[in-house]
XYZ file of C-alpha atoms in Angstrom:
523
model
C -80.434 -77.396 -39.150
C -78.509 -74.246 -39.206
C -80.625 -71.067 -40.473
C -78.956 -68.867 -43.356
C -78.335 -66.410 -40.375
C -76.249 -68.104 -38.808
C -74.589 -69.268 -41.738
C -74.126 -65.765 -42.246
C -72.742 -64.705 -39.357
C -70.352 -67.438 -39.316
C -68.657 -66.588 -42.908
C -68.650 -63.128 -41.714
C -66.702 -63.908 -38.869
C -64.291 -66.515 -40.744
C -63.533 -63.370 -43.148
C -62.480 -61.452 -40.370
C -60.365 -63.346 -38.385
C -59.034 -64.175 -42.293
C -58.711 -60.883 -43.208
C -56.700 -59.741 -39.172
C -54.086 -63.166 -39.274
C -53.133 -61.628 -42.912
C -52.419 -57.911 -41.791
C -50.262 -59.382 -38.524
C -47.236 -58.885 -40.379
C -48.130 -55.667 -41.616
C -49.110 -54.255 -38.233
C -45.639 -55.314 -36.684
C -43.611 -53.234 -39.430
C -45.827 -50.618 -38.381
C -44.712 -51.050 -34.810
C -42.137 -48.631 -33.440
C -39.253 -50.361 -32.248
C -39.306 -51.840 -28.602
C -37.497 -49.740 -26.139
C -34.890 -51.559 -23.596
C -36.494 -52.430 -20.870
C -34.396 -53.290 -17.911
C -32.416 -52.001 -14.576
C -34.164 -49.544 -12.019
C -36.541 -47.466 -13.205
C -37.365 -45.210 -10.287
C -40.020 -41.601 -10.346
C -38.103 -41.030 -6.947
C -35.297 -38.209 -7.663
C -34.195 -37.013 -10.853
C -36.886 -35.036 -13.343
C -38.588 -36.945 -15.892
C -41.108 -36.581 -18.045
C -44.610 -37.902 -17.366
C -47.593 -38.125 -19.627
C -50.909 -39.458 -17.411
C -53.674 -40.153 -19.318
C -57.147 -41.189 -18.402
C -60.929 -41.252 -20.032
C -62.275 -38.314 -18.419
C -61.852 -34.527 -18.073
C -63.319 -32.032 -15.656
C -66.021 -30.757 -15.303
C -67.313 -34.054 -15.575
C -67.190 -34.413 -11.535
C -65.901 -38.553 -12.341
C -63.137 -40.274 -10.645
C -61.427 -40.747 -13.917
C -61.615 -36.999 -14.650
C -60.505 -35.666 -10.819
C -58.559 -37.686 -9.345
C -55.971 -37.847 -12.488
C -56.103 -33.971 -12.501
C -54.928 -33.760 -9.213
C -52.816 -36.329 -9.421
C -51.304 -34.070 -12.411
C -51.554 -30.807 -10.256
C -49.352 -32.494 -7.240
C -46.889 -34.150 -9.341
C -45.684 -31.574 -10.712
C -46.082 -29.344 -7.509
C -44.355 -32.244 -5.006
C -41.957 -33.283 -7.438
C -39.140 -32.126 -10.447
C -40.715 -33.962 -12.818
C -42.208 -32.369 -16.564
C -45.909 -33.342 -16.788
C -48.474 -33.942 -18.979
C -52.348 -34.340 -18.334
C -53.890 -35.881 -21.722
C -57.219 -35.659 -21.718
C -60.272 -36.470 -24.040
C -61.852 -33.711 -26.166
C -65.632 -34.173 -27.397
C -67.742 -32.029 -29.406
C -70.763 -30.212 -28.102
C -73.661 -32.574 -28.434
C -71.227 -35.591 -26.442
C -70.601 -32.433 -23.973
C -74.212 -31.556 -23.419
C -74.743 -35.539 -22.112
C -71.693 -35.966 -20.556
C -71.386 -32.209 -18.902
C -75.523 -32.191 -18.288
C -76.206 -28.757 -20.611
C -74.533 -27.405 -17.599
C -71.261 -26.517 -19.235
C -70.033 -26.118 -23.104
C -66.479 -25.300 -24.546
C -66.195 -24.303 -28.234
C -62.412 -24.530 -28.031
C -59.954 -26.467 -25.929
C -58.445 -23.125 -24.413
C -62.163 -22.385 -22.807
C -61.791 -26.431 -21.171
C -57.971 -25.239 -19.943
C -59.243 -22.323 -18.369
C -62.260 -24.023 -16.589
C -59.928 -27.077 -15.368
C -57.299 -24.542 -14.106
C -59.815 -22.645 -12.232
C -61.458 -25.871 -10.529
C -57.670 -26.560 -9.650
C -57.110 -23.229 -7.873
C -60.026 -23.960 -5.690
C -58.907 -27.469 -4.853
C -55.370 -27.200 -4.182
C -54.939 -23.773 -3.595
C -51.857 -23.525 -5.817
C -51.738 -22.371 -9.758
C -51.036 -25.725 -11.194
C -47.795 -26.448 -13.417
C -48.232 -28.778 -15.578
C -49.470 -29.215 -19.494
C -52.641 -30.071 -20.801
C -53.313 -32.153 -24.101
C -55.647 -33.254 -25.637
C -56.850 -36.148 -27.593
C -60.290 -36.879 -29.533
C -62.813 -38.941 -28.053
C -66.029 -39.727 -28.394
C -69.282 -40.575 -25.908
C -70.630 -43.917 -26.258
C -74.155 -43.866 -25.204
C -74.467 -47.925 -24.985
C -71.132 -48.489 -23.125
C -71.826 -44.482 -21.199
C -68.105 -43.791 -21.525
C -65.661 -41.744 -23.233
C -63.495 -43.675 -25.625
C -60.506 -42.346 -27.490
C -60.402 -41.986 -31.739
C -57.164 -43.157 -33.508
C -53.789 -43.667 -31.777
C -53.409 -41.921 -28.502
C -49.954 -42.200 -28.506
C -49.259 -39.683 -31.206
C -50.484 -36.891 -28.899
C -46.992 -37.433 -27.218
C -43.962 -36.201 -28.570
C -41.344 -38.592 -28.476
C -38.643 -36.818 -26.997
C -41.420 -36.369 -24.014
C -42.241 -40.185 -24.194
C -40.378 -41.475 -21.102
C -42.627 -41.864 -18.186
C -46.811 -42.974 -18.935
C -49.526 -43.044 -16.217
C -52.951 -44.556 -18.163
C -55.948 -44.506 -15.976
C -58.044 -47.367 -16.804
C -55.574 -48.831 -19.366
C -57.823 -51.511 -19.999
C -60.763 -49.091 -20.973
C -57.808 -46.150 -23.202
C -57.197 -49.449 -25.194
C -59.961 -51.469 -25.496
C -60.403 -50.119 -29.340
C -56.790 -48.833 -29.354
C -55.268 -49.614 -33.046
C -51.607 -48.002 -33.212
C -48.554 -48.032 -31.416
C -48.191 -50.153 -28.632
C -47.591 -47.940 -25.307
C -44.788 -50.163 -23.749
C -42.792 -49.579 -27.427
C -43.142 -45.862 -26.858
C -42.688 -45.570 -23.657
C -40.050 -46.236 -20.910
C -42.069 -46.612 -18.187
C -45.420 -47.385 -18.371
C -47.712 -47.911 -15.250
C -51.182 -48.449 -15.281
C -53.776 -47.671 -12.140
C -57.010 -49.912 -12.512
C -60.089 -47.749 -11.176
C -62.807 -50.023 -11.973
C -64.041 -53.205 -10.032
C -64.921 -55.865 -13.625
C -66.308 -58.392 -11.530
C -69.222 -56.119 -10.273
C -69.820 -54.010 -13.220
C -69.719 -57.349 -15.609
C -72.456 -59.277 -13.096
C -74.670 -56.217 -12.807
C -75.122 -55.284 -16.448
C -73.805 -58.696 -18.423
C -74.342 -61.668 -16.350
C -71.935 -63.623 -14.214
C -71.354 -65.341 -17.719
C -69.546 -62.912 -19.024
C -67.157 -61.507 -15.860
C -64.431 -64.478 -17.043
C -64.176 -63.071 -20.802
C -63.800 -59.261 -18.986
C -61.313 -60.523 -16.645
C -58.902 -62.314 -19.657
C -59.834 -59.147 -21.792
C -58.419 -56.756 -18.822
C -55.871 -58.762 -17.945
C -54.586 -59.130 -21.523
C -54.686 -55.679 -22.467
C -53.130 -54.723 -19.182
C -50.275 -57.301 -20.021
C -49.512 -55.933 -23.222
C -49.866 -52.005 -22.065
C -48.002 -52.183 -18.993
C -45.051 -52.781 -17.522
C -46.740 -52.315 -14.390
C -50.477 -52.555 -12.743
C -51.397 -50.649 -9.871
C -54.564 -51.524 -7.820
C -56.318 -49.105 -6.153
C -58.008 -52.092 -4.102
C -58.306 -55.815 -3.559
C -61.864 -55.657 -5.284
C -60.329 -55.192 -8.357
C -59.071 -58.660 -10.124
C -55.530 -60.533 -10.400
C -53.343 -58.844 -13.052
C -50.234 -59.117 -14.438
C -47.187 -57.335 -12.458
C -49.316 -56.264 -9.842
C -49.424 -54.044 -6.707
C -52.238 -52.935 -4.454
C -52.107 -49.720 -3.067
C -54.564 -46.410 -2.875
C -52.756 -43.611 -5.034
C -55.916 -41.343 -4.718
C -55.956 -38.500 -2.082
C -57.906 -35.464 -1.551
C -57.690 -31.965 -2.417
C -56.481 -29.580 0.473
C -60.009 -27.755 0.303
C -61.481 -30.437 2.089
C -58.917 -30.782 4.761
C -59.524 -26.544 5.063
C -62.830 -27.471 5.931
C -62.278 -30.309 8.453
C -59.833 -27.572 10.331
C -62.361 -25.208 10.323
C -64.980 -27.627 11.544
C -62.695 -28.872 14.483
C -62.053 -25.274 15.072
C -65.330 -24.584 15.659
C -65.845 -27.117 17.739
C -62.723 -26.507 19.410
C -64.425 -23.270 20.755
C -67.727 -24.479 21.543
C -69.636 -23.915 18.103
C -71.627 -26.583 16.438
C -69.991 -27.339 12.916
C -72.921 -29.846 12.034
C -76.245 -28.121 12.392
C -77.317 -30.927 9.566
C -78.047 -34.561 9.212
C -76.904 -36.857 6.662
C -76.768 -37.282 3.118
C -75.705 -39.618 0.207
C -73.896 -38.016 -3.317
C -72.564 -39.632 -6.361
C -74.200 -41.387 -9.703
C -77.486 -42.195 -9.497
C -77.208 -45.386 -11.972
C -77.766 -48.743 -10.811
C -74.909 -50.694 -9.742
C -73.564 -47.756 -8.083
C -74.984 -48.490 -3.839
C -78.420 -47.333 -4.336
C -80.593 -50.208 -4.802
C -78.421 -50.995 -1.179
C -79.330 -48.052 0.206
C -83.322 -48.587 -0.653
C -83.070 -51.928 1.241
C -80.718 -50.778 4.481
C -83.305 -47.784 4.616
C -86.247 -49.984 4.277
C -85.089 -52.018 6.974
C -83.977 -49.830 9.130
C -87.692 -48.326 8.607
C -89.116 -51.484 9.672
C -86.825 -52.509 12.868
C -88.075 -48.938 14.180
C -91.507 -48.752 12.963
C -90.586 -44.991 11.856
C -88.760 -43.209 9.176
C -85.658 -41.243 9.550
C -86.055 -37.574 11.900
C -85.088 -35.929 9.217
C -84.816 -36.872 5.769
C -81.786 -38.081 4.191
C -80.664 -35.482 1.333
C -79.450 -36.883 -1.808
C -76.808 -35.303 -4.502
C -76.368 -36.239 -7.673
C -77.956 -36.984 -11.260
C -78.151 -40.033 -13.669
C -79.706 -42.349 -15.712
C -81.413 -44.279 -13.235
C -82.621 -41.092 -10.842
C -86.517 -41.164 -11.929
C -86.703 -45.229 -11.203
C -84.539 -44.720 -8.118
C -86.428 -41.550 -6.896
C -89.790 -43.339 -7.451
C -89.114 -46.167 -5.671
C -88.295 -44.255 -2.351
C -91.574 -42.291 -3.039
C -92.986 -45.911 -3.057
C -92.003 -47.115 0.218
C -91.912 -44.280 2.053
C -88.675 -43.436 2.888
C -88.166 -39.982 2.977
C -85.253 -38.786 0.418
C -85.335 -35.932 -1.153
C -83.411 -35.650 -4.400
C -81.755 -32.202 -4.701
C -80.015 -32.778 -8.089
C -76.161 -32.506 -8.950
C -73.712 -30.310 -6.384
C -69.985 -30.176 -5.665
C -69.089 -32.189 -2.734
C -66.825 -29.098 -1.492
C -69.919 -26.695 -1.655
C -70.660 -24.694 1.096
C -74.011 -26.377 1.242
C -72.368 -30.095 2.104
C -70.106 -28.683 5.094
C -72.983 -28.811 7.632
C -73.508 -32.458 7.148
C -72.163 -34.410 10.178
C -72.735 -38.266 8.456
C -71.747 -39.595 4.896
C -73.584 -42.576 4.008
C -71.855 -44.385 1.083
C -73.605 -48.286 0.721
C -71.493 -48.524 -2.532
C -69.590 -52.039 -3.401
C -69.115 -51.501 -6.631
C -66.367 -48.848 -6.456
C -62.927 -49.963 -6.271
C -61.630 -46.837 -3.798
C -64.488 -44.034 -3.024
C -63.147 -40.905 -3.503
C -66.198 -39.132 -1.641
C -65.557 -41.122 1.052
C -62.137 -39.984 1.788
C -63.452 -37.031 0.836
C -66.480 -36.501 4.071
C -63.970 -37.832 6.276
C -61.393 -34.957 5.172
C -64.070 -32.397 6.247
C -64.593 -34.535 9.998
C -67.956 -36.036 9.106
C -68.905 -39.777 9.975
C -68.728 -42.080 6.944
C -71.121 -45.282 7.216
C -70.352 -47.898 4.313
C -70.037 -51.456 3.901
C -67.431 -54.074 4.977
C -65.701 -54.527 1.890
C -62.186 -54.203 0.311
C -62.955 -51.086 -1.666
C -63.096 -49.670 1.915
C -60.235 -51.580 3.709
C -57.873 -47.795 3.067
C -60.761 -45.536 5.169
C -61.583 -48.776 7.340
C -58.872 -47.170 9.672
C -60.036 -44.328 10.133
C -61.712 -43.148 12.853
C -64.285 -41.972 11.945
C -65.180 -44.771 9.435
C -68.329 -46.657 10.369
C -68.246 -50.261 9.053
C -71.571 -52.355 9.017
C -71.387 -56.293 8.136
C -75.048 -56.499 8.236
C -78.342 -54.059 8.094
C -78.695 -54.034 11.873
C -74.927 -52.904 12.125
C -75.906 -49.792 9.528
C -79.078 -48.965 11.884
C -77.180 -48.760 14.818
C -74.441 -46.764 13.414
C -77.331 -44.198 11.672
C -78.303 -43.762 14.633
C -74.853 -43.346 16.667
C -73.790 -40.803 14.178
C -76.705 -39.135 14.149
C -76.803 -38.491 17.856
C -73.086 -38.401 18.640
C -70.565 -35.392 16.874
C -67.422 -36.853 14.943
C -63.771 -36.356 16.425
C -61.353 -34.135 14.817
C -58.805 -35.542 12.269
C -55.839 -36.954 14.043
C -52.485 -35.191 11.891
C -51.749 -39.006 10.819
C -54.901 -39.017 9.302
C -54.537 -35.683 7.792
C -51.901 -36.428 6.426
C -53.131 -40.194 5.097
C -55.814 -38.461 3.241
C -53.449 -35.436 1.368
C -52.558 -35.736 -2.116
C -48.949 -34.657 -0.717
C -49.024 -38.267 0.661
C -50.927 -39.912 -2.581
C -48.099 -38.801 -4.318
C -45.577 -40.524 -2.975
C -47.479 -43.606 -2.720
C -47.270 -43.384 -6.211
C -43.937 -42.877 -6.694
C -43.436 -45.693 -4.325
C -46.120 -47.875 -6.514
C -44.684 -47.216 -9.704
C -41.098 -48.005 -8.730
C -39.276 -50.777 -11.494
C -36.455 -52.783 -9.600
C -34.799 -54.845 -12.285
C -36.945 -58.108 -11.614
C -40.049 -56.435 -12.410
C -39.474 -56.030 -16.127
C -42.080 -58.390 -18.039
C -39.986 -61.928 -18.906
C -38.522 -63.228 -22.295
C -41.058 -65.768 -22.269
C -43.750 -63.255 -21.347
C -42.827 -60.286 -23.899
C -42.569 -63.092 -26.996
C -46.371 -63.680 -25.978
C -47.434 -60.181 -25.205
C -46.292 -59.088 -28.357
C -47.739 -61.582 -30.073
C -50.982 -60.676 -28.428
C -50.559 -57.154 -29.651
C -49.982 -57.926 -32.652
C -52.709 -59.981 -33.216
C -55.558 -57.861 -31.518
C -53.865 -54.643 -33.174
C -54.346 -56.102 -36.748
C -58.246 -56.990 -35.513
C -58.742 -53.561 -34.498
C -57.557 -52.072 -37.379
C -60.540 -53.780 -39.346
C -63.411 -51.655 -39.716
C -66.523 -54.196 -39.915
C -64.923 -55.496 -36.392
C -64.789 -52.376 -35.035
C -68.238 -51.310 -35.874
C -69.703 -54.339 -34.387
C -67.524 -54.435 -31.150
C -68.724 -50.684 -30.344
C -65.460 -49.175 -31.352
C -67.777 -47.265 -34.042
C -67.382 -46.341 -37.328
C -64.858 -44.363 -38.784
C -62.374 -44.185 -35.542
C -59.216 -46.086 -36.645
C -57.677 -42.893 -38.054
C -56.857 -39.757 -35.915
C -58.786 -36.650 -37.190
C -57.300 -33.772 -39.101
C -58.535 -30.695 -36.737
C -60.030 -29.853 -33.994
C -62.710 -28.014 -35.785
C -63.284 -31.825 -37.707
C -65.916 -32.494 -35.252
C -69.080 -34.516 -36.379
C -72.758 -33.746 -34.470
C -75.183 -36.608 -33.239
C -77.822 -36.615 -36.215
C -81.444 -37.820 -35.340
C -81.564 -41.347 -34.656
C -82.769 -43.765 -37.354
C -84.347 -46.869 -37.884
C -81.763 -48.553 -39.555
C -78.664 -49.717 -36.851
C -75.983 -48.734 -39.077
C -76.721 -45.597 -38.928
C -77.614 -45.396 -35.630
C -74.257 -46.804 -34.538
C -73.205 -43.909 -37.163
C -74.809 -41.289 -35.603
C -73.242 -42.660 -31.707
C -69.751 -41.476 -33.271
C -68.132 -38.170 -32.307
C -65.383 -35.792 -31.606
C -63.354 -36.375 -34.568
C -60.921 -33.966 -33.374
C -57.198 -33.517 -33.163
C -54.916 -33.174 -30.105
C -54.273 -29.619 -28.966
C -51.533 -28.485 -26.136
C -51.839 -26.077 -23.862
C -49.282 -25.268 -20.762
C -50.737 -24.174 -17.566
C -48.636 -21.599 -16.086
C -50.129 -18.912 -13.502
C -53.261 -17.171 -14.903
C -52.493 -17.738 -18.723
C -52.309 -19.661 -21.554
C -49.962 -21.204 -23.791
C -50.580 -23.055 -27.793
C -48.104 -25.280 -28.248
C-alpha cells in the first residue's frame, strides 16, 4: 500500500512537471533569437571579443579560479583579442568559508586589485584584460560556487561574440535565462571535472549514468563545442581532447634558477618531498595513506624524513588522524602557495590523485625541476612525457620511485618542455581547440532537439519549488538589484526550509572593472 507520503510526493511532482510543460511556450518567446551558426569560426587572427567565464575567483587557490585567470591574462597578452574574465562575487560570510577568514573584500574593486596583484607575480606582466562580475552564492552541501539569475546579462551584447565557460555543465546546472549558444557566436566549453569519479565517491556508482546524461545534455545545449582537458573525463557532444592549462612563468623562473644552481655546483634541493592540494576525500589522499602504509611495511621503516603536507579542507582532521594512527610520519603544515619560497627546496612532488582530470600542481613541480610521482592514469597521460614524471602502475612501482627520487637529483627542463608547460603554448592550444570548421556546427536534427531540451529544462528551472528542492536555493531565479543587495548566513534552524534559506547568498549584481597597469576602471 502506498503511504500518504508518497502519495504526496508524487502529486507534488505531477504539479511540477504540469506546471514547467505549460510555461515551455512562454520560455521560448523569452528566448533571444538564435544567432547563424555556420562557416569558419576561427580565434586564430583577427581581434574578437571573448568573455571566459568559470565558478571560481582568486584567491580561492582552485583550478577553476587560476587557471581561467591566466588563461584571461595570456589571451589578451599573446593575442589581439578584447577580453573578459567573469567571475563570481559572494558576500562576506560565503567569503570567510570559501577564502578560509584569510581574505575579505567589501567591494569588487578590493577583489580587482588583489587578482591583479596575484597576476603580476605569476606572469610578470600587468594584465589587460576586464574583469566582471556576476552574483553567486556558496553551497555548503554541493561545496561550490553557483551563479544567481542569468549570467548572460553580465555581457553586453555588442561584446557577445566569442564565450569560454569553465565547467559549463556546473555555470548551468540551475541556469534559468538565455540560452548561451543564442547569445553567443562562439561558444566553447572546457570540462575540468572527472563525473565518473566524483559521482562514485560521494553518490554511488548508481548515480554516475544520470550525471553523465545531465553533463552531456547541458553541454549539448550550451556549446557549440566541448573541450577535454583529459580522457578521464566522459564522451560529450562535439568533442576534443586536449590540455589548454599551462603554468605561470614564475614557476619556470624558478626551475631556471634551480638548474642554474646546479649548473654551478650548488644544491637547489636541500629538502625532501611533499604533497599540496585539498585535503577532502576523493581528492588522492586516502591513496596516499595506503601507498605510504605499504611502502612502510615492504621496508619495515618509515620515511627518513617526513613527508610535508600543504593544504586545508574538510576532511584534514580525519585524514591527519589517521596518519597519526598508523604511524606514518606527515606533518600537516596548513594552506601555502605552491610558488612560495618555502616549496622551492623540495626535490619530489608526490601527487596519488585520480580524481583530477589535468593536475595543475603537477605541471606545476615539474616547471620548478622537481620529480613528480603519480599514478598511471589518463589525467596524467600530458606530464607522462615528461622527464621527470614518475609513473607507478602498482605500490611497489611508487616505493621504488620514492626512493629513486629521493636519492637521485632531477634533470633540468629540456626547452621543449619549457616550452610544453608555458601558458604562451596553452594558449594556442586553445586557439587550436576552439577552432569551428564548417562541419562542426551542431546538425538540423541535433539543434531541433537541443532546443527543445532547453526549452524544456529552462521552463523547470524557472519554477521555484523545483529549484529549492534540486539545491538551486531559494530566491535565485532573478538577478539581484545591487551589489550592496547581499543577504548574510543566519543561524541555522531546525526547520529545512529555512535552513536551505539560510544556505543562499550573494544576491549581488554584476560590476566591471578594466585592468589596465596599476589602476582601476568602473564601467
Amino acid at each position: 500500500m502506498v503511504s500518504e507520503s508518497n502519495k504526496t510526493f508524487a502529486l507534488a511532482a505531477a504539479a511540477i512537471l504540469t506546471l514547467a510543460v505549460k510555461r515551455v511556450g512562454k520560455s521560448r518567446k523569452e528566448v533571444i533569437p538564435p544567432r547563424l551558426h555556420k562557416g569558419l569560426s576561427s580565434l586564430h587572427g583577427d581581434s574578437r571579443q571573448v568573455a571566459i567565464v568559470t565558478t571560481a575567483a582568486i584567491p580561492w587557490m582552485t583550478g577553476t579560479a587560476v587557471n581561467p585567470c591566466l588563461r584571461a591574462a595570456y589571451m589578451a597578452h599573446c593575442t589581439r583579442h578584447q577580453v573578459t574574465l567573469l567571475i563570481p562575487w559572494l558576500n562576506q560570510d560565503d567569503q570567510a568559508l570559501v577564502f578560509h577568514g584569510k581574505h575579505s573584500f567589501e567591494q569588487p574593486e578590493q577583489q580587482t586589485e588583489c587578482i591583479k596583484e596575484w597576476l603580476r607575480k605569476r606572469t610578470g606582466f600587468e594584465a589587460q584584460f576586464k574583469i566582471r562580475y556576476y552574483p553567486g552564492r556558496y553551497d555548503t552541501r554541493l561545496l561550490g560556487i553557483f551563479p544567481v539569475g542569468d549570467l548572460t546579462v553580465y555581457i553586453p551584447a555588442e561584446e557577445a561574440d566569442v564565450a569560454i565557460l569553465d565547467e559549463p555543465e556546473h555555470l548551468t546546472w540551475f541556469h534559468h535565462g538565455t540560452r548561451w549558444t543564442d547569445k553567443f557566436n562562439h561558444v566553447v566549453g572546457v570540462m575540468h571535472t572527472n563525473y565518473r569519479e566524483l559521482g562514485r565517491r560521494i553518490a554511488g556508482p548508481l548515480v554516475v549514468p544520470f550525471l553523465h546524461a545531465m553533463v552531456a545534455t547541458l553541454c549539448a545545449i550550451h556549446c557549440h563545442k566541448v573541450v577535454k582537458l583529459s580522457n578521464t573525463v566522459q564522451t560529450l557532444p562535439r568533442q576534443v581532447t586536449c590540455n589548454v592549462h599551462g603554468v605561470a612563468q614564475g614557476f619556470l623562473d624558478v626551475g631556471r634558477a634551480c638548474a642554474a644552481t646546479a649548473a654551478e655546483g650548488g644544491n637547489p634541493f636541500s629538502r625532501g618531498a611533499y604533497c599540496l592540494g585539498k585535503i577532502v576525500w576523493g581528492k588522492g589522499w586516502e591513496e596516499l595513506i595506503a601507498l605510504l602504509s605499504q611502502h612502510t611495511e615492504a621496508r619495515c621503516q618509515v620515511l627518513s624524513e617526513p613527508l610535508d603536507i600543504y593544504g586545508t579542507g574538510e576532511a584534514a582532521s580525519e585524514i591527519q588522524s589517521q596518519a597519526g594512527r598508523l604511524g606514518l610520519g606527515l606533518n600537516f603544515l596548513g594552506p601555502k602557495d605552491h610558488i612560495d619560497p618555502d616549496m622551492h627546496a623540495y626535490q619530489v612532488f608526490i601527487n596519488p590523485s585520480t580524481s583530477d582530470v589535468v593536475a595543475t600542481t603537477s605541471m606545476e613541480a615539474l616547471a620548478m625541476g622537481k620529480w613528480v610521482i603519480c599514478a598511471h592514469h589518463p589525467c596524467n597521460e600530458f606530464i607522462s612525457a615528461f622527464g621527470n614524471c614518475l609513473i607507478y602502475h602498482n605500490p611497489q612501482h611508487f616505493s621504488e620511485h620514492l626512493q629513486y627520487a629521493l636519492l637521485h637529483k632531477p634533470a633540468p627542463l629540456t626547452q621543449h618542455e619549457t616550452r610544453e608547460l608555458s601558458w604562451e603554448a596553452a594558449t594556442e592550444r586553445m586557439l587550436d581547440a576552439a577552432e569551428l570548421q564548417a562541419g562542426d556546427w551542431p546538425k538540423a536534427a541535433s539543434k531541433v532537439a537541443e532546443a527543445t531540451l532547453f526549452s524544456a529544462y529552462n521552463a523547470a528551472l524557472g519554477l521555484e519549488p523545483l529549484r529549492v528542492v534540486s539545491c538551486a536555493g531559494a530566491n535565485t531565479v532573478r538577478n539581484p538589484q545591487r551589489v550592496t543587495d547581499v543577504s548574510l548566513r543566519q543561524p541555522r534552524r531546525k526547520c529545512r526550509e529555512a535552513a536551505d534559506t539560510a544556505r543562499q547568498a550573494a544576491l549581488c549584481t554584476a560590476l566591471s572593472f578594466t585592468v589596465s597597469g596599476s589602476t582601476w576602471q568602473l564601467s
